[in-house]
Amino acid sequence: MIRLLEHEGKALLGRRGFAIPEGALFPGLPPTGPWVVKAQVPVGGRGKAGGIRFAATTDEVRAAADAVARLVIGGHDVRAVYVERRVPPGREVYLAAHVDRDLGCPVMLACPAGGVDIEAVPHERIARVAVDPLAGLGDEDAAMLARALSPDGPPPPALRRAVADLYRTLVEEDAELVEINPLIVGADGTVTAADARLILDEDAAFRHPGRRAIPEGTAFEEEARRRGVIGIELDGDIAAMMNGAGMTMATLDQLVAMGGSVRGLVELHGAMARGPDHLAGVVALMASLRPRVLLFNIYFQFRNLDTVAEGIARAIHAAGPGGLPPVVVRIRGVREAEARRILEPLDCWVTDDFARACARAIELSGRPVLRR
Amino acid sequence: MAILVDARSRILIQGITGETGRAYAARMVAAGTPLVGGTSPGKAGQAVEGVPVFATIAEAVAATGADCVLSSVRPAAALAAMTEVFEAGIRVAVLYTENVPVHDAMRMRALARARGACLLGPNSAGVISPGRANLADLNDARVRAGRIGVVSKSGTLTYEVIDGLHAEGLGESTVVCLGGDPVVGTGFAEILRLFEADPGTDAVVLVGEPGGAMEHEAAAVVRTMRKPVVAYVTGQRAPPAKRMGHAGAVSGAGAEATTAAAKLAALRSAGCTGVDIVTDVGAAMVAALAARRGAHAS
């Protein structure tokens, strides 16, 4: 999932033929005002947080940019400040296209009340069209959506074009969401994208040269990603490594339900194939979170457990005596006996039972075990 | 009895000469799964594990009468591969491939539905009817034929569920992994209906996860079922908006109904026995079966 900043999203919409306001990243600015100064963060709610300010003079632009750059919005530092020429007032409408995971197809959304939080708009005011991904958006559906955005008269041709272009943008850019809120419909029939929220599909990067994920996680999560595993940082006691997404979430549930707390999670993903030294590096990364306990919950039905065991063993050796927090290993499956032989001489606790491993990890973290 | 695949299935591996394809072929033949062939462009006429290799799925179907496909092609080739599969009239397809673009997933899902076929995946660990047919990333030695249906988004978590059933002396009719991606071909609701209609299945374990509404659709089906359903939804304690491994498992902040807790509550109120931790599934199933027997006796 790649969340574009507003200015990146607008540049993309501009390439797709949408009219966008003239703009520049501060300290650049469009030659003539009035201006809007906008915080660039990958989340909504900027207006309420003071991240959008108006300016009539270049001095006001500088003052506003300075104030906006210092904001933290929805937990995100402001990454850049974008300065735009203010769009002449017009009717503000909402137009979006997104991938609806439950319907399994693209859905178009149109609402004549734009410029506000769409979640707050009554459901019946939003026109929705589910699109057959094999057929694409039909002319009649596109016309219906344009009419929904123009309740007081026939929609201008530019608005009808915007509806069709938005669907094409969603599909051809392999986007999960393209949202324009507000889209400003001028009295002269022009249509301008005054904001843009886009989420692109990272998995489609092979069709879009240069498409790259934007780092969004903590330093630990980004380092995990570089090492080919999935890392999740939390604020509890136990750092745990699992194979498989379901097992990762299930282990978190189990630890918390039994009275423990989790400092971090690592899902091995494909990293097994990179061998024990690579795995030892991932173990060291887990230890860098300074957890009270390291837990490994690994069940392999095809891969070899001794590879993981060797990785853990190398991490224990590399850290030296007392260099790692207490280690609890649950191993089950292929080459379990071989893996045990590697681990048992070392300073760690080994079992083949999921719940017992969790109980032991919680005990070692210094908390009472609430259920067994 | 079982659902989707059984001993009469005629199975192909798409991409049988690749590393994953060969590994699956070896497993299937060793376990007696009815593998009848495979495809690999440019390798027609060869054999892998004693089964013939064809250039296309259509040729393989014509020669072998195949009706099921396991595919592990690369992500960029997945849509074309599934198009070929469904156009050849295949009934059940497992797409094991991960990292398939979501727009491709939507198209292949629409194709499967238009043809009345069942697509599991993308990113599905497959389907297995123990002792009959195995198109799954599950080891034949670690499943046991029985009368409990299992349906899960996750593959690895089914290992744990199955072990829990075995500890109680139970076994599986069919284990179905839907796939961990946000858009997959088949949902819980369709599989629950198949299990309800299957004379070889007495009860079902459903394993859901955060994100989307699939478990809510499942809850609506559970209300119509006579067979007991034990449900666990992973990520009960997952922080909102953290991606938890599966691309599909993001319970976005503000979307209350998509959290694991909301889904488990919905499944419980529909009549499921809900459990908070996966290691409780086995005991909960025993209790659910006993309660059903009690209800029948009275």
XYZ file of N, CA and C in Angstrom, chain A residues 158-323:
498
model
N -17.083 18.778 -18.686
C -15.835 18.507 -17.957
C -16.084 17.598 -16.755
N -17.263 17.692 -16.161
C -17.587 16.850 -15.015
C -17.810 15.400 -15.466
N -18.495 15.248 -16.595
C -18.691 13.883 -17.131
C -17.345 13.248 -17.475
N -16.453 14.072 -18.043
C -15.123 13.555 -18.381
C -14.369 13.169 -17.113
N -14.508 13.981 -16.059
C -13.776 13.713 -14.809
C -14.189 12.354 -14.237
N -15.481 12.033 -14.319
C -15.959 10.748 -13.801
C -15.294 9.597 -14.553
N -15.312 9.676 -15.866
C -14.722 8.598 -16.673
C -13.210 8.531 -16.463
N -12.566 9.704 -16.381
C -11.106 9.729 -16.188
C -10.716 9.157 -14.828
N -11.566 9.371 -13.837
C -11.241 8.881 -12.506
C -11.217 7.349 -12.493
N -12.207 6.745 -13.144
C -12.210 5.277 -13.189
C -10.975 4.761 -13.925
N -10.672 5.401 -15.070
C -9.497 4.960 -15.832
C -8.225 5.130 -15.012
N -8.157 6.199 -14.236
C -6.973 6.422 -13.394
C -6.834 5.292 -12.367
N -7.956 4.931 -11.738
C -7.918 3.852 -10.739
C -7.342 2.576 -11.350
N -7.826 2.228 -12.534
C -7.435 0.959 -13.144
C -6.032 1.047 -13.738
N -5.798 2.081 -14.531
C -4.535 2.126 -15.278
C -3.353 2.440 -14.371
N -3.601 3.119 -13.259
C -2.509 3.389 -12.315
C -2.413 2.299 -11.251
N -3.224 1.248 -11.358
C -3.246 0.202 -10.323
C -3.377 0.829 -8.937
N -4.400 1.671 -8.791
C -4.627 2.344 -7.515
C -5.681 1.598 -6.712
N -5.580 1.688 -5.386
C -6.609 1.130 -4.507
C -7.642 2.192 -4.168
N -7.213 3.447 -4.224
C -8.121 4.569 -3.931
C -7.664 5.787 -4.715
N -8.622 6.461 -5.340
C -8.383 7.796 -5.908
C -9.550 8.645 -5.437
N -9.260 9.595 -4.562
C -10.328 10.383 -3.964
C -10.041 11.863 -4.198
N -11.032 12.581 -4.744
C -10.898 14.018 -4.949
C -11.973 14.691 -4.105
N -11.528 15.379 -3.073
C -12.462 15.982 -2.121
C -11.866 17.245 -1.532
N -12.252 18.413 -2.026
C -13.322 18.596 -2.998
C -12.822 18.666 -4.443
N -13.745 18.335 -5.320
C -13.613 18.651 -6.738
C -14.441 19.933 -6.899
N -13.820 20.967 -7.440
C -14.524 22.253 -7.495
C -15.084 22.487 -8.899
N -16.410 22.620 -8.943
C -17.087 22.865 -10.222
C -17.352 24.364 -10.306
N -16.676 25.029 -11.233
C -16.800 26.487 -11.359
C -18.077 26.876 -12.087
N -18.463 28.155 -11.924
C -19.661 28.658 -12.602
C -19.484 28.571 -14.114
N -18.227 28.594 -14.592
C -17.957 28.519 -16.037
C -17.871 27.078 -16.548
N -18.171 26.110 -15.660
C -18.163 24.721 -16.112
C -16.815 24.029 -15.995
N -15.784 24.739 -15.508
C -14.489 24.081 -15.308
C -14.527 23.224 -14.043
N -13.662 22.231 -14.013
C -13.628 21.291 -12.893
C -12.185 21.177 -12.419
N -11.933 21.440 -11.131
C -10.562 21.460 -10.616
C -10.453 20.568 -9.385
N -9.399 19.751 -9.359
C -9.151 18.886 -8.191
C -8.434 19.704 -7.126
N -9.161 20.108 -6.070
C -8.559 20.954 -5.044
C -7.834 20.121 -3.993
N -8.097 18.830 -3.937
C -7.336 17.945 -3.060
C -7.234 16.588 -3.761
N -6.330 15.758 -3.298
C -6.170 14.440 -3.917
C -5.649 13.466 -2.879
N -6.325 12.345 -2.741
C -5.836 11.281 -1.864
C -5.749 10.019 -2.703
N -4.547 9.495 -2.842
C -4.350 8.291 -3.650
C -3.604 7.224 -2.868
N -4.053 5.995 -3.022
C -3.319 4.846 -2.495
C -3.032 3.929 -3.679
N -1.760 3.620 -3.890
C -1.361 2.780 -5.019
C -1.005 1.375 -4.534
N -1.130 0.423 -5.434
C -0.852 -0.977 -5.114
C 0.624 -1.279 -5.362
N 1.303 -1.579 -4.272
C 2.732 -1.894 -4.360
C 2.975 -3.148 -5.214
N 2.046 -4.092 -5.149
C 2.233 -5.351 -5.880
C 2.214 -5.153 -7.400
N 1.698 -4.011 -7.856
C 1.651 -3.766 -9.306
C 2.867 -2.985 -9.778
N 3.898 -2.891 -8.942
C 5.087 -2.095 -9.300
C 5.693 -2.571 -10.622
N 5.533 -3.865 -10.937
C 6.136 -4.361 -12.182
C 5.515 -3.722 -13.425
N 4.315 -3.146 -13.279
C 3.695 -2.448 -14.414
C 3.991 -0.955 -14.379
N 4.628 -0.485 -13.309
C 4.840 0.956 -13.142
C 6.272 1.209 -12.702
N 7.183 1.291 -13.670
C 8.593 1.457 -13.321
C 8.771 2.667 -12.403
N 9.574 2.510 -11.374
C 9.837 3.617 -10.463
C 8.913 3.618 -9.263
N 7.850 2.802 -9.299
C 6.934 2.771 -8.146
C 7.632 2.081 -6.978
N 7.675 2.765 -5.858
C 8.404 2.232 -4.714
C 7.627 2.560 -3.452
N 7.689 1.688 -2.489
C 6.980 1.929 -1.227
C 7.598 3.118 -0.508
N 6.755 3.889 0.135
C 7.214 5.018 0.941
C 7.316 4.521 2.380
N 8.480 4.679 3.022
C 8.605 4.189 4.400
C 7.545 4.815 5.292
N 6.824 3.984 6.013
C 5.756 4.486 6.873
C 5.873 3.980 8.297
N 6.692 2.932 8.488
C 6.717 2.292 9.798
C 7.759 2.905 10.715
N 7.925 2.281 11.880
C 8.983 2.688 12.801
C 10.320 2.221 12.231
N 11.420 2.670 12.862
C 12.750 2.269 12.390
C 12.875 0.744 12.394
N 12.339 0.100 13.425
C 12.367 -1.364 13.520
C 11.590 -1.986 12.360
N 10.412 -1.455 12.096
C 9.561 -2.014 11.039
C 10.204 -1.847 9.660
N 10.858 -0.707 9.458
C 11.518 -0.481 8.166
C 12.742 -1.386 8.017
N 13.491 -1.581 9.105
C 14.658 -2.455 9.045
C 14.206 -3.906 8.798
N 13.102 -4.304 9.430
C 12.561 -5.644 9.204
C 12.229 -5.826 7.721
N 11.613 -4.811 7.160
C 11.237 -4.854 5.748
C 12.465 -5.031 4.863
N 13.536 -4.298 5.193
C 14.772 -4.432 4.410
C 15.329 -5.843 4.511
N 15.067 -6.503 5.630
C 15.590 -7.867 5.815
C 14.631 -8.940 5.298
N 13.557 -8.511 4.645
C 12.657 -9.472 4.001
C 11.666 -10.129 4.951
N 11.497 -9.550 6.157
C 10.484 -10.061 7.087
C 9.501 -8.932 7.381
N 8.383 -9.273 8.026
C 7.423 -8.243 8.401
C 7.548 -7.998 9.891
N 7.840 -6.774 10.264
C 8.005 -6.419 11.664
C 6.884 -5.520 12.131
N 6.451 -5.731 13.361
C 5.435 -4.866 13.963
C 5.928 -4.501 15.354
N 6.021 -3.204 15.609
C 6.528 -2.763 16.903
C 5.374 -2.351 17.804
N 5.364 -2.899 19.017
C 4.364 -2.540 20.023
C 5.119 -2.078 21.270
N 4.438 -1.995 22.414
C 5.145 -1.393 23.552
C 5.195 -2.275 24.801
N 5.052 -3.615 24.630
C 5.043 -4.506 25.785
C 6.387 -5.150 26.069
N 6.345 -6.402 26.537
C 7.538 -7.066 27.082
C 8.199 -8.091 26.158
N 7.406 -8.810 25.357
C 7.917 -9.990 24.653
C 8.064 -9.708 23.159
N 9.223 -10.048 22.608
C 9.402 -9.970 21.153
C 9.289 -11.379 20.592
N 8.450 -11.577 19.595
C 8.145 -12.929 19.120
C 8.304 -13.048 17.615
N 8.831 -14.209 17.182
C 8.974 -14.508 15.756
C 8.078 -15.687 15.393
N 7.325 -15.543 14.302
C 6.420 -16.593 13.840
C 6.594 -16.819 12.345
N 6.047 -17.937 11.846
C 5.934 -18.116 10.403
C 4.459 -18.037 10.038
N 4.140 -17.175 9.098
C 2.755 -17.046 8.648
C 2.048 -15.907 9.350
N 1.212 -15.202 8.561
C 0.510 -14.036 9.085
C -0.521 -14.441 10.136
N -1.240 -15.532 9.874
C -2.261 -15.979 10.813
C -1.645 -16.353 12.147
N -0.515 -17.082 12.093
C 0.163 -17.484 13.330
C 0.686 -16.278 14.085
N 1.099 -15.252 13.363
C 1.616 -14.051 14.015
C 0.510 -13.394 14.845
N -0.655 -13.212 14.214
C -1.761 -12.585 14.938
C -2.252 -13.493 16.061
N -2.279 -14.797 15.814
C -2.767 -15.734 16.829
C -1.839 -15.742 18.044
N -0.539 -15.590 17.817
C 0.415 -15.573 18.928
C 0.237 -14.305 19.756
N 0.017 -13.182 19.087
C -0.271 -11.940 19.810
C -1.519 -12.123 20.684
N -2.581 -12.670 20.096
C -3.823 -12.907 20.853
C -3.563 -13.779 22.067
N -2.800 -14.862 21.838
C -2.553 -15.853 22.888
C -1.775 -15.225 24.048
N -0.710 -14.497 23.703
C 0.129 -13.891 24.748
C -0.683 -12.906 25.579
N -1.465 -12.072 24.924
C -2.212 -11.046 25.662
C -3.329 -11.695 26.479
N -4.032 -12.680 25.887
C -5.120 -13.341 26.618
C -4.590 -14.076 27.854
N -3.337 -14.543 27.777
C -2.769 -15.292 28.900
C -2.064 -14.384 29.910
N -2.113 -13.073 29.694
C -1.570 -12.156 30.686
C -0.266 -11.483 30.297
N 0.243 -11.780 29.123
C 1.512 -11.178 28.688
C 1.293 -9.913 27.888
N 2.406 -9.335 27.453
C 2.316 -8.171 26.577
C 3.431 -8.287 25.543
N 3.240 -7.630 24.415
C 4.123 -7.844 23.271
C 4.881 -6.572 22.923
N 6.192 -6.718 22.770
C 7.070 -5.610 22.399
C 7.210 -5.512 20.881
N 7.251 -6.686 20.255
C 7.403 -6.669 18.801
C 7.075 -8.033 18.209
N 6.688 -8.032 16.937
C 6.372 -9.267 16.229
C 7.164 -9.304 14.930
N 7.652 -10.487 14.610
C 8.314 -10.667 13.315
C 7.669 -11.850 12.614
N 7.227 -11.616 11.388
C 6.726 -12.730 10.580
C 7.790 -13.066 9.556
N 8.190 -14.346 9.538
C 9.350 -14.757 8.748
C 9.174 -14.551 7.252
N 7.962 -14.738 6.796
C 7.676 -14.553 5.370
C 8.616 -15.422 4.551
N 9.269 -14.878 3.546
C 10.146 -15.719 2.726
C 11.582 -15.782 3.215
N 11.862 -15.157 4.355
C 13.262 -14.973 4.762
C 13.957 -16.265 5.141
N 13.171 -17.342 5.374
C 13.734 -18.652 5.703
C 14.759 -19.102 4.677
N 14.454 -18.792 3.416
C 15.293 -19.291 2.336
C 16.686 -18.656 2.369
N 16.870 -17.591 3.134
C 18.158 -16.891 3.129
C 19.167 -17.480 4.113
N 18.750 -18.501 4.853
C 19.727 -19.230 5.653
C 19.901 -18.707 7.078
N 20.661 -19.487 7.892
C 20.774 -19.208 9.331
C 21.424 -17.861 9.668
N 22.432 -17.422 8.898
C 23.073 -16.155 9.237
C 22.095 -14.994 9.087
N 21.291 -15.063 8.032
C 20.285 -14.016 7.832
C 19.297 -14.019 8.998
N 18.873 -15.225 9.396
C 17.923 -15.335 10.505
C 18.537 -14.816 11.807
N 19.820 -15.094 12.016
C 20.497 -14.603 13.224
C 20.452 -13.070 13.247
N 20.577 -12.459 12.094
C 20.484 -10.997 12.008
C 19.097 -10.503 12.387
N 18.077 -11.259 11.990
C 16.698 -10.882 12.348
C 16.499 -11.019 13.862
N 17.093 -12.064 14.448
C 17.007 -12.244 15.908
C 17.673 -11.052 16.611
N 18.828 -10.643 16.106
C 19.512 -9.484 16.703
C 18.653 -8.230 16.584
N 17.951 -8.107 15.454
C 17.053 -6.958 15.277
C 15.937 -6.987 16.332
N 15.394 -8.191 16.587
C 14.365 -8.323 17.636
C 14.934 -7.903 18.986
N 16.167 -8.343 19.249
C 16.791 -8.015 20.543
C 17.024 -6.514 20.671
N 17.181 -5.829 19.544
C 17.424 -4.376 19.591
C 16.221 -3.623 20.158
N 15.068 -4.271 20.204
C 13.883 -3.660 20.821
C 13.973 -3.708 22.355
N 15.009 -4.381 22.870
C 15.202 -4.561 24.310
C 13.967 -5.183 24.986
N 13.492 -6.286 24.450
C 12.358 -6.964 25.098
C 12.846 -7.706 26.344
N 11.914 -8.098 27.200
C 12.287 -8.892 28.376
C 12.487 -10.360 28.012
N 11.845 -10.794 26.918
C 11.910 -12.196 26.499
C 11.878 -12.255 24.975
N 12.628 -13.229 24.430
C 12.497 -13.527 22.996
C 11.723 -14.838 22.864
N 10.646 -14.810 22.083
C 9.839 -16.022 21.869
C 9.871 -16.375 20.384
N 10.062 -17.658 20.103
C 9.990 -18.146 18.727
C 8.880 -19.186 18.669
N 7.923 -18.963 17.797
C 6.795 -19.891 17.687
C 6.721 -20.364 16.246
N 7.403 -21.471 15.977
C 7.600 -21.888 14.590
C 7.045 -23.298 14.378
N 6.148 -23.408 13.414
C 5.569 -24.703 13.056
C 5.741 -24.850 11.545
N 6.612 -25.754 11.156
C 6.863 -25.976 9.720
C 6.349 -27.343 9.313
N 5.580 -27.377 8.231
C 5.171 -28.680 7.692
C 6.000 -29.063 6.468
N 6.768 -28.122 5.935
C 7.606 -28.457 4.774
C 9.037 -27.955 4.906
N 9.200 -26.759 5.445
C 10.558 -26.230 5.599
C 11.223 -26.897 6.794
N 12.549 -26.712 6.886
C 13.311 -27.408 7.914
C 13.495 -26.555 9.166
N 13.064 -27.113 10.303
C 13.187 -26.391 11.565
C 14.634 -26.164 11.962
N 15.537 -27.082 11.541
C 16.928 -26.921 11.997
C 17.569 -25.659 11.429
N 17.043 -25.146 10.298
C 17.569 -23.876 9.775
C 17.263 -22.736 10.742
N 16.029 -22.706 11.238
C 15.660 -21.677 12.210
C 16.454 -21.861 13.502
N 16.562 -23.108 13.945
C 17.291 -23.389 15.182
C 18.735 -22.917 15.056
N 19.342 -23.173 13.914
C 20.727 -22.748 13.684
C 20.831 -21.220 13.708
N 19.831 -20.543 13.148
C 19.811 -19.070 13.184
C 19.737 -18.554 14.610
N 18.874 -19.163 15.423
C 18.739 -18.752 16.826
C 20.063 -19.025 17.563
N 20.642 -20.206 17.306
C 21.893 -20.577 17.968
C 22.999 -19.580 17.629
N 23.078 -19.199 16.368
C 24.139 -18.253 15.977
C 23.918 -16.892 16.633
N 22.655 -16.496 16.776
C 22.366 -15.210 17.434
C 22.764 -15.269 18.908
N 22.504 -16.417 19.552
C 22.867 -16.574 20.972
C 24.390 -16.513 21.127
N 25.102 -17.219 20.231
C 26.571 -17.205 20.289
C 27.113 -15.800 20.040
N 26.552 -15.128 19.038
C 27.064 -13.802 18.662
C 26.878 -12.807 19.802
N 25.769 -12.944 20.532
C 25.480 -11.988 21.617
C 26.338 -12.271 22.848
N 26.790 -13.507 22.982
C 27.602 -13.875 24.143
C 26.739 -14.073 25.378
N 27.378 -14.549 26.494
C 26.588 -14.832 27.703
C 25.889 -13.577 28.219
N 24.588 -13.708 28.466
C 23.819 -12.574 28.980
C 23.527 -11.504 27.937
N 23.958 -11.737 26.715
C 23.777 -10.725 25.671
C 22.359 -10.644 25.144
